[in-house]
Amino acid sequence: MNTKSDRTYGFYNEKMETLSDADRAADQDAELRKIIQHAYKHAPAIRRKLEQSGTKPEDIRTVKDLERLAVTHKHELTALQQQDPPFGGFLGLPLDRVKRICMSPGPIYEPEPIDSDNDRWTQAFFAAGFRKGDLGQVTFSYHLVPPAFWFEDSLHRLGCIATPGGVGNTELQARMMHDLRVTGYIGTPSFLGNIAQKARDLGYDPAKDLSLETGFVTAEMLPESLRDELEKTFGMILRQGYGTADVGCLAFECYQKNGMHLPYNCIVEIVDPETGRQLGPGETGEVVATVFDKVYPMIRFGTGDLSQVTDEPCPCGRTARRMIKLLGRLDQVTKVKGMFVHPGNADAVAAKFPEIAKYQVVVTREGHVDQMTFHVVLKDGVVPTTGLAERIEAAIPESMRVRGRVKFIDGDTFPKEYKKIDDRRKWD
Ligand SMILES: [Zn+2]
């Protein structure tokens, strides 16, 4: 069982995690003024954003002043990058200060600087229980997208050793965990479940023969029932964090698991999607982020996720507000197995098959794993064969980056009014 506790707050800058509200506000306002000045000067997209609202950099003095600016959403970022490739005017440092460029779905290109003081995921890892000397297995993809690199970086900042598991290779990963006595897991909850199964297949008792003590999960929902099951299976502590590929970490759980603390070095607003006004604790709105990263300064980036925050004190001692669970998506975009799926991606699959008359994507949950099923109505005279289903199933991950199944259904049972992506998952 994990003997580590959350008795200390921070890892190097602990006073930042226990600031008074007034001190935090003063610090955030000062950082905001700095990044606005920097971005206005170096990132043409941010300059345009200010100009469009008739705002000068010096008009943004406090977090409240952000209300003057429009919220930028992911699809706008994609469009801006296509108009002004590759970064859409968001690159805030010269290219010789960049060490890596990733490509997230959109596509969106994300630059990472050689030197970064962005330690928001590191705060999350510390809060989850990672400590110097831990071996952490990173099971996110090392291809194209940024998270695996962020998480390795966070392990290194804490003095931990990374074991790069990547995606899949479940048996090899279980063996690696066993042989190296890996103490930490970084990945999705569902993949940790796969590892438990594979470990048993190899004859290991996950709690006795593996050494996992701490896990950090993200990119998927973590229902309490699943957390309990995984914690018991491995005899470990499992905590989660929340963020996006565009802005990084925005919230993380502490030992108390009573919501997710906001990192001190970014600004998270809960915003009324219609007016752009900031909402207070207990009110539901869109999660909108402003980060202080000079290389890629996102100012009022709208995540499309709905949530609310609480300012009630947390027994862990951190004074930052906490995000109380994610309540859904602002638009039709749905997250399946940790990937955003858009109706447009589903259309791209259907467009490859002239046999398809109409379709609907249904997202469900089987056990603790997301399932995506294309309900397909074929054109008159087309015979529903296994071969056709297999060809469509092969095309799904090409456009959607997630596997899915095909179910042929009768035109009569197809709903008259329907959402193209119907999320039927329940999270109780
Ligand atoms: Zn706490």
Coordinates of C-alpha atoms and ligand atoms in Angstrom, one line a residue:
M1 CA 0.0 0.0 0.0
N2 CA 1.1 3.5 -0.7
T3 CA 2.8 4.9 2.4
K4 CA 3.2 8.3 0.9
S5 CA 0.9 11.0 2.0
D6 CA 0.1 14.5 0.9
R7 CA 1.7 15.9 4.1
T8 CA 3.8 18.5 2.2
Y9 CA 2.2 20.9 -0.2
G10 CA 4.7 21.8 -2.8
F11 CA 7.9 20.5 -4.2
Y12 CA 10.0 23.5 -4.6
N13 CA 7.8 26.5 -4.5
E14 CA 5.4 25.5 -1.8
K15 CA 4.5 29.0 -0.7
M16 CA 2.8 29.5 -4.1
E17 CA 0.4 26.7 -3.3
T18 CA -0.7 28.2 0.0
L19 CA -1.0 31.9 -1.0
S20 CA -3.9 33.9 0.4
D21 CA -6.6 34.8 -2.1
A22 CA -5.3 38.4 -2.2
D23 CA -1.7 37.4 -2.8
R24 CA -2.7 34.9 -5.5
A25 CA -4.8 37.6 -7.2
A26 CA -1.9 40.0 -7.1
D27 CA 0.5 37.4 -8.5
Q28 CA -1.8 36.4 -11.3
D29 CA -2.6 40.0 -12.3
A30 CA 1.2 40.7 -12.5
E31 CA 1.8 37.6 -14.6
L32 CA -1.1 38.4 -16.8
R33 CA 0.2 41.9 -17.5
K34 CA 3.6 40.4 -18.4
I35 CA 2.2 37.8 -20.8
I36 CA -0.2 40.3 -22.5
Q37 CA 2.7 42.7 -23.1
H38 CA 4.9 39.9 -24.4
A39 CA 2.2 38.4 -26.7
Y40 CA 1.1 41.8 -28.0
K41 CA 4.6 42.4 -29.1
H42 CA 5.6 39.0 -30.5
A43 CA 2.4 37.0 -31.4
P44 CA 0.4 38.8 -34.1
A45 CA -2.7 36.7 -33.4
I46 CA -2.9 38.1 -29.9
R47 CA -2.2 41.6 -31.1
R48 CA -5.2 41.2 -33.5
K49 CA -7.3 39.7 -30.7
L50 CA -6.7 42.8 -28.6
E51 CA -7.2 45.2 -31.5
Q52 CA -10.5 43.6 -32.5
S53 CA -12.0 44.5 -29.1
G54 CA -10.4 48.0 -29.0
T55 CA -8.1 46.9 -26.2
K56 CA -4.6 48.1 -25.6
P57 CA -2.2 45.9 -23.6
E58 CA -2.2 48.4 -20.8
D59 CA -6.0 48.1 -20.5
I60 CA -5.5 44.5 -19.2
R61 CA -4.5 45.1 -15.6
T62 CA -6.4 42.3 -13.7
V63 CA -8.0 39.0 -14.4
K64 CA -11.3 40.7 -14.5
D65 CA -10.2 42.8 -17.5
L66 CA -10.0 39.6 -19.5
E67 CA -13.7 39.9 -20.0
R68 CA -12.9 42.6 -22.7
L69 CA -11.5 39.9 -24.9
A70 CA -13.3 37.2 -26.9
V71 CA -12.9 33.6 -26.2
T72 CA -10.9 31.7 -28.8
H73 CA -12.0 28.1 -29.5
K74 CA -10.2 25.1 -30.9
H75 CA -11.9 25.3 -34.3
E76 CA -10.9 28.9 -34.6
L77 CA -7.3 28.0 -33.7
T78 CA -7.3 25.4 -36.5
A79 CA -8.7 27.9 -39.0
L80 CA -6.2 30.6 -37.9
Q81 CA -3.3 28.1 -38.3
Q82 CA -4.5 27.2 -41.8
Q83 CA -4.8 30.9 -42.8
D84 CA -1.4 31.7 -41.4
P85 CA 0.6 28.5 -41.3
P86 CA 2.0 26.9 -39.3
F87 CA 1.2 28.6 -36.0
G88 CA -1.5 31.1 -36.9
G89 CA 0.4 34.0 -35.4
F90 CA 0.6 32.4 -32.0
L91 CA 4.3 31.7 -31.9
G92 CA 5.6 34.0 -29.3
L93 CA 9.4 33.2 -29.4
P94 CA 11.9 32.9 -32.3
L95 CA 12.1 29.4 -33.7
D96 CA 15.6 28.9 -32.4
R97 CA 14.1 28.9 -28.9
V98 CA 11.8 26.0 -29.8
K99 CA 12.8 22.4 -29.1
R100 CA 9.8 20.4 -30.3
I101 CA 6.7 20.9 -32.5
C102 CA 3.8 18.6 -31.9
M103 CA 0.7 18.0 -34.0
S104 CA -2.6 17.6 -32.2
P105 CA -6.0 16.8 -33.9
G106 CA -7.3 19.7 -35.8
P107 CA -4.6 19.7 -37.0
I108 CA -3.0 22.2 -34.6
Y109 CA 0.8 22.7 -34.4
E110 CA 2.1 23.2 -30.9
P111 CA 5.6 24.6 -30.3
E112 CA 7.5 23.8 -27.1
P113 CA 10.4 26.0 -25.8
I114 CA 13.9 24.9 -25.0
D115 CA 13.6 26.4 -21.5
S116 CA 10.2 26.3 -19.9
D117 CA 9.1 27.3 -16.4
N118 CA 5.8 25.7 -17.0
D119 CA 5.6 23.2 -14.1
R120 CA 1.8 22.8 -14.0
W121 CA 1.8 19.1 -14.7
T122 CA 4.6 18.7 -12.2
Q123 CA 2.4 20.2 -9.5
A124 CA -0.2 17.6 -10.5
F125 CA 2.2 14.7 -10.3
F126 CA 3.5 15.9 -6.9
A127 CA -0.1 16.1 -5.6
A128 CA -0.8 12.6 -6.9
G129 CA 2.1 11.3 -4.8
F130 CA 5.1 11.1 -7.2
R131 CA 8.3 11.7 -5.3
K132 CA 12.1 11.7 -6.1
G133 CA 13.3 8.2 -7.0
D134 CA 10.0 6.9 -8.4
L135 CA 10.0 5.1 -11.7
G136 CA 7.0 6.3 -13.7
Q137 CA 5.7 4.5 -16.7
V138 CA 4.3 6.9 -19.4
T139 CA 1.7 5.1 -21.4
F140 CA 0.6 8.0 -23.6
S141 CA 1.6 8.2 -27.3
Y142 CA 5.1 9.4 -28.1
H143 CA 4.0 10.1 -31.6
L144 CA 2.8 13.5 -32.9
V145 CA 1.0 14.7 -29.7
P146 CA 2.6 16.4 -26.7
P147 CA 1.4 14.8 -23.5
A148 CA 3.9 12.0 -23.2
F149 CA 6.7 14.5 -23.4
W150 CA 5.1 16.8 -20.8
F151 CA 4.7 13.9 -18.4
E152 CA 8.3 12.7 -18.9
D153 CA 9.4 16.3 -18.2
S154 CA 7.3 16.4 -15.0
L155 CA 8.9 13.1 -13.8
H156 CA 12.3 14.5 -14.4
R157 CA 11.6 17.8 -12.6
L158 CA 10.6 15.7 -9.6
G159 CA 13.7 13.6 -9.7
C160 CA 11.9 10.5 -11.0
I161 CA 12.9 8.1 -13.7
A162 CA 10.7 7.6 -16.8
T163 CA 10.0 4.3 -18.5
P164 CA 8.5 5.1 -21.9
G165 CA 5.7 2.6 -22.4
G166 CA 3.8 4.5 -25.1
V167 CA 0.6 3.1 -26.5
G168 CA -0.3 -0.6 -26.6
N169 CA 2.3 -3.4 -26.1
T170 CA 0.3 -4.3 -23.0
E171 CA 2.2 -7.5 -22.2
L172 CA 5.6 -5.9 -22.6
Q173 CA 4.5 -3.0 -20.5
A174 CA 3.3 -5.3 -17.7
R175 CA 6.6 -7.2 -17.9
M176 CA 8.6 -3.9 -17.8
M177 CA 6.6 -2.8 -14.7
H178 CA 7.4 -6.1 -13.0
D179 CA 11.0 -6.4 -13.9
L180 CA 12.0 -2.8 -13.2
R181 CA 9.7 -2.5 -10.1
V182 CA 7.9 0.5 -11.6
T183 CA 6.3 2.5 -8.9
G184 CA 4.2 5.0 -10.9
Y185 CA 1.7 4.8 -13.7
I186 CA 0.8 7.7 -16.1
G187 CA -1.9 7.0 -18.6
T188 CA -5.6 6.5 -19.0
P189 CA -7.7 4.6 -16.5
S190 CA -8.8 2.1 -19.1
F191 CA -5.3 1.2 -20.1
L192 CA -4.4 0.6 -16.4
G193 CA -7.3 -1.8 -16.4
N194 CA -5.8 -3.6 -19.5
I195 CA -2.5 -3.8 -17.7
A196 CA -4.1 -5.5 -14.7
Q197 CA -5.7 -8.1 -17.0
K198 CA -2.4 -8.7 -18.9
A199 CA -0.5 -9.0 -15.6
R200 CA -2.8 -11.7 -14.4
D201 CA -2.4 -13.5 -17.8
L202 CA 1.3 -13.5 -17.1
G203 CA 0.7 -15.1 -13.7
Y204 CA 1.3 -11.9 -11.7
D205 CA -0.8 -10.7 -8.9
P206 CA -1.0 -7.0 -9.7
A207 CA -1.0 -6.0 -6.0
K208 CA 1.9 -8.3 -4.9
D209 CA 4.0 -8.8 -8.0
L210 CA 3.9 -5.3 -9.4
S211 CA 5.2 -2.3 -7.4
L212 CA 2.8 0.4 -8.4
E213 CA 2.1 2.9 -5.6
T214 CA 1.0 6.0 -7.4
G215 CA -1.0 6.6 -10.6
F216 CA -1.8 9.8 -12.5
V217 CA -4.6 9.5 -15.0
T218 CA -6.1 11.9 -17.5
A219 CA -7.8 12.2 -20.9
E220 CA -10.7 10.0 -19.8
M221 CA -13.4 10.2 -17.1
L222 CA -12.6 8.5 -13.8
P223 CA -15.8 7.3 -12.2
E224 CA -15.3 6.6 -8.4
S225 CA -16.3 3.0 -9.0
L226 CA -13.4 2.5 -11.4
R227 CA -11.0 4.4 -9.2
D228 CA -11.8 2.1 -6.3
E229 CA -11.5 -1.0 -8.4
L230 CA -8.1 0.0 -9.8
E231 CA -6.7 1.2 -6.4
K232 CA -7.6 -2.1 -4.9
T233 CA -6.4 -4.2 -7.8
F234 CA -2.9 -2.7 -7.6
G235 CA -2.8 -1.5 -4.0
M236 CA -2.1 2.0 -5.3
I237 CA -3.3 5.6 -5.1
L238 CA -4.8 7.0 -8.3
R239 CA -5.3 10.7 -8.9
Q240 CA -6.4 12.6 -12.0
G241 CA -5.7 15.8 -13.7
Y242 CA -7.3 17.9 -16.4
G243 CA -5.9 19.9 -19.3
T244 CA -5.7 20.2 -23.0
A245 CA -3.0 19.8 -25.7
D246 CA -3.3 23.6 -26.4
V247 CA -2.9 24.9 -22.9
G248 CA -1.5 22.1 -20.8
C249 CA -2.6 21.3 -17.2
L250 CA -5.5 23.3 -15.8
A251 CA -6.5 21.3 -12.7
F252 CA -5.4 18.4 -10.6
E253 CA -6.6 16.3 -7.7
C254 CA -4.8 16.3 -4.4
Y255 CA -4.8 13.4 -1.8
Q256 CA -8.3 14.5 -0.7
K257 CA -9.8 13.8 -4.1
N258 CA -12.5 16.3 -3.6
G259 CA -12.2 18.2 -6.9
M260 CA -9.2 19.4 -8.8
H261 CA -7.1 22.4 -7.7
L262 CA -6.2 25.0 -10.2
P263 CA -2.5 25.5 -10.6
Y264 CA -1.2 28.8 -9.4
N265 CA 0.6 29.7 -12.6
C266 CA -2.2 30.0 -15.1
I267 CA -5.6 31.6 -15.1
V268 CA -8.7 29.5 -15.3
E269 CA -12.0 31.4 -15.7
I270 CA -15.5 29.8 -15.6
V271 CA -17.3 31.8 -18.3
D272 CA -20.8 32.3 -19.4
P273 CA -20.6 31.0 -23.0
E274 CA -23.1 33.6 -24.3
T275 CA -21.9 36.8 -22.7
G276 CA -18.2 36.0 -22.0
R277 CA -18.6 37.2 -18.4
Q278 CA -16.8 35.5 -15.6
L279 CA -19.0 33.4 -13.3
G280 CA -18.5 32.8 -9.6
P281 CA -18.1 29.7 -7.4
G282 CA -20.9 27.2 -7.9
E283 CA -22.0 28.5 -11.3
T284 CA -21.6 26.4 -14.4
G285 CA -19.8 27.7 -17.4
E286 CA -17.1 27.0 -19.9
V287 CA -13.6 26.4 -18.7
V288 CA -11.5 29.2 -20.3
A289 CA -7.7 29.3 -19.8
T290 CA -5.0 31.9 -20.1
V291 CA -1.5 30.6 -19.8
F292 CA 1.8 32.4 -19.2
D293 CA 3.8 30.4 -21.8
K294 CA 5.7 32.9 -23.9
V295 CA 6.3 30.4 -26.8
Y296 CA 2.6 29.8 -27.3
P297 CA 0.6 32.4 -25.4
M298 CA -3.0 31.3 -25.3
I299 CA -5.1 34.1 -24.0
R300 CA -8.7 33.2 -23.1
F301 CA -8.6 29.8 -24.8
G302 CA -12.1 28.2 -24.6
T303 CA -11.8 24.5 -23.8
G304 CA -15.4 23.8 -24.7
D305 CA -15.7 21.9 -21.4
L306 CA -18.3 22.9 -18.9
S307 CA -17.5 22.9 -15.2
Q308 CA -17.8 24.9 -12.0
V309 CA -15.4 25.8 -9.2
T310 CA -15.6 25.9 -5.4
D311 CA -13.7 28.2 -3.1
E312 CA -14.3 26.1 0.0
P313 CA -11.1 25.3 1.9
C314 CA -9.4 21.9 1.2
P315 CA -7.9 20.0 4.1
C316 CA -4.7 19.4 2.1
G317 CA -3.7 23.0 2.7
R318 CA -3.6 24.2 -0.9
T319 CA -5.5 27.4 -1.1
A320 CA -6.3 27.3 -4.8
R321 CA -9.9 26.9 -5.9
R322 CA -11.0 23.6 -7.1
M323 CA -12.8 22.6 -10.3
I324 CA -15.7 20.4 -9.5
K325 CA -16.0 17.6 -12.1
L326 CA -16.5 18.2 -15.8
L327 CA -20.1 18.5 -16.6
G328 CA -20.1 18.0 -20.3
R329 CA -19.1 19.6 -23.6
L330 CA -20.1 23.0 -24.8
D331 CA -20.7 21.8 -28.4
Q332 CA -21.1 18.5 -30.1
V333 CA -17.5 17.5 -29.7
T334 CA -17.3 14.4 -27.7
K335 CA -14.4 12.7 -26.1
V336 CA -14.0 9.0 -26.7
K337 CA -11.2 7.1 -25.2
G338 CA -9.4 10.3 -24.5
M339 CA -9.7 11.7 -28.1
F340 CA -12.0 14.4 -29.3
V341 CA -14.3 13.2 -32.0
H342 CA -16.1 15.7 -34.1
P343 CA -19.1 15.1 -36.3
G344 CA -16.9 16.3 -39.2
N345 CA -14.6 13.4 -38.6
A346 CA -17.5 10.9 -38.7
D347 CA -18.7 12.5 -42.0
A348 CA -15.3 11.9 -43.4
V349 CA -15.6 8.2 -42.7
A350 CA -19.1 8.0 -44.2
A351 CA -18.0 9.9 -47.3
K352 CA -15.6 7.0 -48.2
F353 CA -18.5 4.6 -48.6
P354 CA -21.1 5.3 -51.2
E355 CA -23.1 2.3 -49.8
I356 CA -24.0 4.4 -46.7
A357 CA -27.4 6.1 -46.8
K358 CA -27.2 7.6 -43.3
Y359 CA -25.5 6.9 -40.1
Q360 CA -25.3 7.9 -36.4
V361 CA -22.4 7.5 -34.0
V362 CA -23.4 6.1 -30.6
V363 CA -21.0 6.4 -27.7
T364 CA -21.6 4.0 -24.8
R365 CA -19.7 2.5 -21.9
E366 CA -19.1 -1.2 -21.5
G367 CA -17.6 -1.9 -18.1
H368 CA -15.2 1.1 -17.8
V369 CA -14.3 1.3 -21.5
D370 CA -15.8 3.7 -24.0
Q371 CA -17.3 2.1 -27.1
M372 CA -18.1 3.9 -30.3
T373 CA -20.5 2.3 -32.7
F374 CA -21.6 3.5 -36.1
H375 CA -25.2 2.8 -36.6
V376 CA -25.4 2.5 -40.4
V377 CA -28.4 2.4 -42.7
L378 CA -27.3 1.2 -46.2
K379 CA -28.8 2.4 -49.5
D380 CA -31.5 0.3 -51.0
G381 CA -30.2 -2.9 -52.6
V382 CA -26.9 -2.9 -50.7
V383 CA -26.3 -6.1 -48.8
P384 CA -24.9 -5.8 -45.3
T385 CA -21.9 -8.0 -45.3
T386 CA -19.2 -8.7 -42.8
G387 CA -16.7 -7.6 -45.4
L388 CA -18.3 -4.1 -45.7
A389 CA -18.5 -3.7 -41.9
E390 CA -14.8 -4.6 -41.7
R391 CA -13.9 -2.1 -44.3
I392 CA -15.8 0.7 -42.6
E393 CA -14.3 -0.3 -39.3
A394 CA -10.8 0.0 -40.8
A395 CA -11.6 3.5 -42.1
I396 CA -12.9 4.8 -38.7
P397 CA -9.6 5.2 -36.9
E398 CA -8.0 6.9 -40.0
S399 CA -10.4 9.9 -39.6
M400 CA -11.3 9.7 -35.9
R401 CA -8.1 8.3 -34.3
V402 CA -10.3 6.0 -32.2
R403 CA -11.5 2.5 -33.1
G404 CA -15.2 1.9 -33.6
R405 CA -17.7 -0.8 -34.5
V406 CA -20.3 -0.9 -37.2
K407 CA -23.8 -2.0 -36.7
F408 CA -26.1 -2.2 -39.7
I409 CA -29.6 -1.1 -38.8
D410 CA -32.9 -1.0 -40.6
G411 CA -33.9 2.4 -42.1
D412 CA -37.3 2.1 -40.2
T413 CA -35.6 2.0 -36.8
F414 CA -33.3 5.0 -37.5
P415 CA -34.4 8.1 -35.5
K416 CA -36.0 10.9 -37.4
E417 CA -34.4 13.6 -35.4
Y418 CA -30.9 12.7 -34.1
K419 CA -27.6 14.0 -33.0
K420 CA -24.8 12.9 -35.3
I421 CA -22.7 11.8 -32.3
D422 CA -25.0 10.6 -29.5
D423 CA -23.2 10.3 -26.2
R424 CA -25.2 7.8 -24.1
R425 CA -22.6 7.3 -21.4
K426 CA -23.6 7.7 -17.7
W427 CA -21.0 8.6 -15.2
D428 CA -22.6 7.7 -11.8
Ligands
ZN1 ZN -6.5 19.7 -1.7

